[in-house]
PDB file of C-alpha atoms in Angstrom:
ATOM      1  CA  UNK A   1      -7.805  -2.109 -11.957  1.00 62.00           C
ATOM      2  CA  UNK A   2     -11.413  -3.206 -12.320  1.00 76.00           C
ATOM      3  CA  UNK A   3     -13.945  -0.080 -12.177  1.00 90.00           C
ATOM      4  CA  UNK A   4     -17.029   0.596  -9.494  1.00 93.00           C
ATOM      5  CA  UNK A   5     -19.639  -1.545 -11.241  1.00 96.00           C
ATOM      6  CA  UNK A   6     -23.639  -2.733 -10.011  1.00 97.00           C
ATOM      7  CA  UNK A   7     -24.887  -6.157 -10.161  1.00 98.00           C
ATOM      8  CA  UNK A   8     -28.323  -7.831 -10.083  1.00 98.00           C
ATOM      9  CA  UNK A   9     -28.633 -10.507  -8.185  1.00 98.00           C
ATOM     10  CA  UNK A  10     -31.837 -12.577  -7.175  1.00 98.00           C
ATOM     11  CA  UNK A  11     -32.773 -15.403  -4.698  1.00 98.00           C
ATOM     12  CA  UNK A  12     -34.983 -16.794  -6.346  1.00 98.00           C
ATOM     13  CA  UNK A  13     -38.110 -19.255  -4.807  1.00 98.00           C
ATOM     14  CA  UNK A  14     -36.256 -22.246  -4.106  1.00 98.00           C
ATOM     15  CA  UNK A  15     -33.507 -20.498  -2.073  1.00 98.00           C
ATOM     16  CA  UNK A  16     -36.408 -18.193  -0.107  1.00 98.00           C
ATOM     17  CA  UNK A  17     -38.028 -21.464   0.365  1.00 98.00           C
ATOM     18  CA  UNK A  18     -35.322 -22.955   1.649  1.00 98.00           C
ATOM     19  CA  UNK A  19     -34.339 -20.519   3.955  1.00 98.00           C
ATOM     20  CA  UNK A  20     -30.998 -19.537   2.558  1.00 98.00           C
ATOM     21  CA  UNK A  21     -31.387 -15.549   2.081  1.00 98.00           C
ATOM     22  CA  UNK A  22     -29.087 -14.334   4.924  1.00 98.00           C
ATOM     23  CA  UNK A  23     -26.559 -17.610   3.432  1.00 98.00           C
ATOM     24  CA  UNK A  24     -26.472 -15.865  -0.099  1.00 98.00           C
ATOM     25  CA  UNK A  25     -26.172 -12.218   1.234  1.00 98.00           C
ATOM     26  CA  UNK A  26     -23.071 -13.206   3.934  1.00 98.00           C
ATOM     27  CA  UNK A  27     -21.609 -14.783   0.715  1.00 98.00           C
ATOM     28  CA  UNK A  28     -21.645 -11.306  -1.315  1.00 98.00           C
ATOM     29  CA  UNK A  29     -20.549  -9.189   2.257  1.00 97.00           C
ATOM     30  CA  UNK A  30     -17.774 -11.693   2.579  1.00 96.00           C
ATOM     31  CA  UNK A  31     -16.091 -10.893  -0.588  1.00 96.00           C
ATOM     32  CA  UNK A  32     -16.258  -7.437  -0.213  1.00 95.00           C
ATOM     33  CA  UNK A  33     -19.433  -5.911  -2.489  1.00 96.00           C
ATOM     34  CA  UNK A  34     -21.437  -3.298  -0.965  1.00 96.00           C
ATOM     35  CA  UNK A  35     -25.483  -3.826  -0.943  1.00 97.00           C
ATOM     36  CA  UNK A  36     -26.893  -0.813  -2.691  1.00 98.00           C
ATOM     37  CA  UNK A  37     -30.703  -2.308  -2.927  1.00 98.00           C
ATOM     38  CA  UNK A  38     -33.012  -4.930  -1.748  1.00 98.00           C
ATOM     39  CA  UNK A  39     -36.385  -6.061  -1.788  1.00 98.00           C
ATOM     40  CA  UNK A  40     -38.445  -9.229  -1.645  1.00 98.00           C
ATOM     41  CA  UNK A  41     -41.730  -9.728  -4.012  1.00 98.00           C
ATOM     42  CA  UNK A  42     -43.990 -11.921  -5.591  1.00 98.00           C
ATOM     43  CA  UNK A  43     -42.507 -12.024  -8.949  1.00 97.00           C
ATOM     44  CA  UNK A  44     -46.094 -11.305 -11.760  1.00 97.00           C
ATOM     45  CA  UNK A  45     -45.836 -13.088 -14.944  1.00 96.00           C
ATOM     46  CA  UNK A  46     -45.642  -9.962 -17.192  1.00 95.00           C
ATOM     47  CA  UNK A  47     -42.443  -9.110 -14.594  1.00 96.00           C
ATOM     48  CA  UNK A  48     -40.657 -12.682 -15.795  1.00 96.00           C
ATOM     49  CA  UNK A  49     -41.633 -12.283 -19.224  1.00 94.00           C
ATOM     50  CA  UNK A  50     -39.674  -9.175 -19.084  1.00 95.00           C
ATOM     51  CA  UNK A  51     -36.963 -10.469 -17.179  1.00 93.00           C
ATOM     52  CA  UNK A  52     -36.224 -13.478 -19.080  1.00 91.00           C
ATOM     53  CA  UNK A  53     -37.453 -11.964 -22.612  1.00 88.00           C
ATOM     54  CA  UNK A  54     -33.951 -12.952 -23.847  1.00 87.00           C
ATOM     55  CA  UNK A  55     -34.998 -16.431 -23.937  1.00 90.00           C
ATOM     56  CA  UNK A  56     -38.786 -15.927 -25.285  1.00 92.00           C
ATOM     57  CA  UNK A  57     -39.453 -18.994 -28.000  1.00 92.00           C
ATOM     58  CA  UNK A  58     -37.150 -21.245 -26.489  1.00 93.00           C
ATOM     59  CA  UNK A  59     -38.498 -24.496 -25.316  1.00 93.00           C
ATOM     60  CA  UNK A  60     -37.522 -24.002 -21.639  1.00 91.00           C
ATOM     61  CA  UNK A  61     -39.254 -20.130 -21.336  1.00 92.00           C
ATOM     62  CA  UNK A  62     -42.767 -21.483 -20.073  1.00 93.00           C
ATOM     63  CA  UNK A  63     -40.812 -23.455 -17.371  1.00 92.00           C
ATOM     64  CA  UNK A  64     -38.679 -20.449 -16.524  1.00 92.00           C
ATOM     65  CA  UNK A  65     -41.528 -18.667 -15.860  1.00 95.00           C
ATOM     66  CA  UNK A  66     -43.810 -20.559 -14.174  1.00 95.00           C
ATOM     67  CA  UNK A  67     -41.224 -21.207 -11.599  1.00 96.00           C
ATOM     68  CA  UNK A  68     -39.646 -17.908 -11.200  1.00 96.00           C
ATOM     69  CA  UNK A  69     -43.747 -16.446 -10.143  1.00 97.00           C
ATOM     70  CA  UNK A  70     -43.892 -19.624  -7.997  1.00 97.00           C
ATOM     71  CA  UNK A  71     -43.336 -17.684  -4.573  1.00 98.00           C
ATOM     72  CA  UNK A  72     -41.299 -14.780  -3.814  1.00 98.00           C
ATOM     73  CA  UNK A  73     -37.861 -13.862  -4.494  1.00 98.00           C
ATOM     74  CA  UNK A  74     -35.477 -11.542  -2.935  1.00 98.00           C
ATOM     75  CA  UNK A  75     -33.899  -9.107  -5.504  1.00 98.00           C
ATOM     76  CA  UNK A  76     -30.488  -7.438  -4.883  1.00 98.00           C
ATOM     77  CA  UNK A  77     -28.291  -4.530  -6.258  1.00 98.00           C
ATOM     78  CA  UNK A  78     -24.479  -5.011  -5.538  1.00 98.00           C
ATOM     79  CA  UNK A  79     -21.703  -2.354  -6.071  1.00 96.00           C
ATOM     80  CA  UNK A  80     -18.044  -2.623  -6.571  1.00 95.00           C
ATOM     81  CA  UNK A  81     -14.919  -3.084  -8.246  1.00 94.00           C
ATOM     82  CA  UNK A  82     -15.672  -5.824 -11.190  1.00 96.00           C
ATOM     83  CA  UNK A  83     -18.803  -6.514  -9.422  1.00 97.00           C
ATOM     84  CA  UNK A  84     -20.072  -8.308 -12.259  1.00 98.00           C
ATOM     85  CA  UNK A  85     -17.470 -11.072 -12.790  1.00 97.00           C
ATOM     86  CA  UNK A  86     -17.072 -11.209  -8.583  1.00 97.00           C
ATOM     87  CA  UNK A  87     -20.400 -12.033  -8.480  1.00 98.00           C
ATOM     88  CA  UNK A  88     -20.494 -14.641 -10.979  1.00 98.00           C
ATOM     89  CA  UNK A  89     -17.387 -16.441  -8.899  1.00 98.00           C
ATOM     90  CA  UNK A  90     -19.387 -16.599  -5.646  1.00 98.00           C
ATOM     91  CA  UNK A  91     -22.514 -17.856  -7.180  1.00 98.00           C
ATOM     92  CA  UNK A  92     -20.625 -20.326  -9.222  1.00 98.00           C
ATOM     93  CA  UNK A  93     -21.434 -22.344 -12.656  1.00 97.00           C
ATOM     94  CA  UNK A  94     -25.581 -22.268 -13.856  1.00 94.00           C
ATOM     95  CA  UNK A  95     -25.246 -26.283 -13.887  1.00 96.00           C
ATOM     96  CA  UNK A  96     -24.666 -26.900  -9.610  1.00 96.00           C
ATOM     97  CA  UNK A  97     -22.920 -30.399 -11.396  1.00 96.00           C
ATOM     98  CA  UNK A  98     -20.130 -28.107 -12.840  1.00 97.00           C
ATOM     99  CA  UNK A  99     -20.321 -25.472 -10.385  1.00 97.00           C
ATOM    100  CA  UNK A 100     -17.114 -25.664  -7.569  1.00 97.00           C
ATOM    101  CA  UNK A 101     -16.807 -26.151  -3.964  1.00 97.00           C
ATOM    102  CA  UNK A 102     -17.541 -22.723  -2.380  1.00 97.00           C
ATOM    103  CA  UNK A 103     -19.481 -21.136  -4.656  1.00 98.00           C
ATOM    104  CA  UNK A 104     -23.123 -20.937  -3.726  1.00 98.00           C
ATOM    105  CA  UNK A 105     -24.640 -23.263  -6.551  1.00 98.00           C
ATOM    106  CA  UNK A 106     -21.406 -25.647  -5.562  1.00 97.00           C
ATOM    107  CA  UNK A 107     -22.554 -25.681  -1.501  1.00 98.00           C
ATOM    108  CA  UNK A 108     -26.233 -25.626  -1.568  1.00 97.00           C
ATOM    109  CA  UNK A 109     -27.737 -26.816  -5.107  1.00 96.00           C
ATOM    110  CA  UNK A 110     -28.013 -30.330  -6.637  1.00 95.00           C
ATOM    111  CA  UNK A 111     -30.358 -29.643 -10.140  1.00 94.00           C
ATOM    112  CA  UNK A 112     -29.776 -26.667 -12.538  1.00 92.00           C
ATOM    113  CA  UNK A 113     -33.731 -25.781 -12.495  1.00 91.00           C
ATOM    114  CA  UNK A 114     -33.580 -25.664  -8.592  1.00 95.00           C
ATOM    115  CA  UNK A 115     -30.247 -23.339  -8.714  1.00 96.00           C
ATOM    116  CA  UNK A 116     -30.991 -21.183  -6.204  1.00 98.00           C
ATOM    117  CA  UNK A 117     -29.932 -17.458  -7.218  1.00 98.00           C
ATOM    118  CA  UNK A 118     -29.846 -15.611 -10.428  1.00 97.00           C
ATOM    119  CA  UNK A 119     -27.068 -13.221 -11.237  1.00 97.00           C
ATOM    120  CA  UNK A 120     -26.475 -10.943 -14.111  1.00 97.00           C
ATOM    121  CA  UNK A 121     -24.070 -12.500 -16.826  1.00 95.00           C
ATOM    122  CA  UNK A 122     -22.570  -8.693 -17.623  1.00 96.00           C
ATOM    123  CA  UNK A 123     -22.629  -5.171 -18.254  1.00 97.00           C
ATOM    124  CA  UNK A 124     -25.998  -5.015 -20.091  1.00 97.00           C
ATOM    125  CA  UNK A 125     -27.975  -7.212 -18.662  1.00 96.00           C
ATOM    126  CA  UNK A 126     -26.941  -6.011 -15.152  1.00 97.00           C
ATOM    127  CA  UNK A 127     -28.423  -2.421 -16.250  1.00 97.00           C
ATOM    128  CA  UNK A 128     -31.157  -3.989 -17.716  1.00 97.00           C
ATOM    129  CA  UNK A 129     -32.181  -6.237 -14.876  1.00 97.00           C
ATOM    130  CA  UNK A 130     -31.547  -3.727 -12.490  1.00 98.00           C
ATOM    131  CA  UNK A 131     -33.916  -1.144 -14.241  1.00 97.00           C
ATOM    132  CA  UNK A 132     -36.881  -4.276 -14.139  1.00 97.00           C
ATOM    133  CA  UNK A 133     -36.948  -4.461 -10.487  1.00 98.00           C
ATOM    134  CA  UNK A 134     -35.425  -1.389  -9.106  1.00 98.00           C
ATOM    135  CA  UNK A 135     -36.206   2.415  -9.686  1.00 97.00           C
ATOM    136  CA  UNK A 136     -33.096   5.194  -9.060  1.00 95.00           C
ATOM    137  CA  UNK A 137     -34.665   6.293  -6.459  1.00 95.00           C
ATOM    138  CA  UNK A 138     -34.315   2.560  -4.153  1.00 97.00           C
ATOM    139  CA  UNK A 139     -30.828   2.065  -4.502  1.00 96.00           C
ATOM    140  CA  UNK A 140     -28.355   3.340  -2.277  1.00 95.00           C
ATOM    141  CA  UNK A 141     -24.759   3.465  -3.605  1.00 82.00           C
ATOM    142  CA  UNK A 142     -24.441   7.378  -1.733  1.00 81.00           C
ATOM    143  CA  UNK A 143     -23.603   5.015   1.876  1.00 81.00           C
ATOM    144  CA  UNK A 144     -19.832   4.549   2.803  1.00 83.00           C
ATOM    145  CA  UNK A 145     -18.559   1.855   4.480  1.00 84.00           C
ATOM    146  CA  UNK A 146     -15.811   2.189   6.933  1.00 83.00           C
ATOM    147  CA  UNK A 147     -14.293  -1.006   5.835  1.00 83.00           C
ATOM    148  CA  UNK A 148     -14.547  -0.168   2.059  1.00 82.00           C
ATOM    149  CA  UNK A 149     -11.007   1.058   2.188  1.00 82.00           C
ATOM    150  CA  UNK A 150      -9.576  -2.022   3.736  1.00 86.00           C
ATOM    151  CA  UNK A 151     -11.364  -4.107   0.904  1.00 85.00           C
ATOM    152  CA  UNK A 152     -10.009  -2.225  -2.407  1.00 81.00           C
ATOM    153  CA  UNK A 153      -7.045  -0.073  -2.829  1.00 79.00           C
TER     154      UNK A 153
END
């Protein structure tokens, strides 16, 4: 049985552009994760550097950045069971070309660099992506959900 784990997850511009927010979040409430945090903000460059610092040097960074602080994004904490790997299966494959009907890059994206949402790949980037844009103190995992019981045993 998969343990109680937390997520980041991030609309980023193109998908706040377009409107597609409350689309993204239904998807994650659907399959059963709990919200824990939430916020929407201009995204600085010293913020993406830190974000994407993983990929610093590589021809693509300077692209990654300058579209991530293009307008705002809405970043997310989810919580629960294998919320990691759940995640990753609604948001789909990073390529929308490869990524399968239903998933979110699947419905709603055409071009990997206009992919819509960003989600944590695993355990340490979730902490570590989770600790960039959210303190202790703004996430809520202490909230119970009446249905939680009727989503995991």
């Amino acid at each position: 049985m998969a343990e109680v784990e937390r997520t980041f997850v991030a609309v980023k511009p193109d998908g706040v552009q377009r409107g597609l927010v409350g689309e993204v979040i239904s998807r994650f409430e659907a399959r059963g994760l709990k919200l824990i945090g939430l916020k929407m903000l201009q995204v600085t460059p010293s913020l993406a550097e830190k974000h994407y610092g993983e990929h610093i040097g590589k021809p693509f960074f300077a692209g990654l950045v300058k579209f991530i602080t293009s307008g705002p994004l809405v970043a997310m904490v989810w919580e629960g069971k294998g919320a990691i790997t759940l995640a990753r299966n609604v948001i789909g494959a990073t390529n929308p070309a490869n990524a399968a009907p239903g998933t979110i890059r699947g419905d709603l994206c055409v071009e990997i660099g206009r992919n819509v949402v960003h989600g944590s790949d695993g355990p340490e980037s979730a902490s570590r992506e989770i600790s960039i844009f959210f303190q202790d103190s703004e996430l809520l995992s202490c909230w119970s959900r009446n249905i939680d019981t009727w989503v995991s045993e």
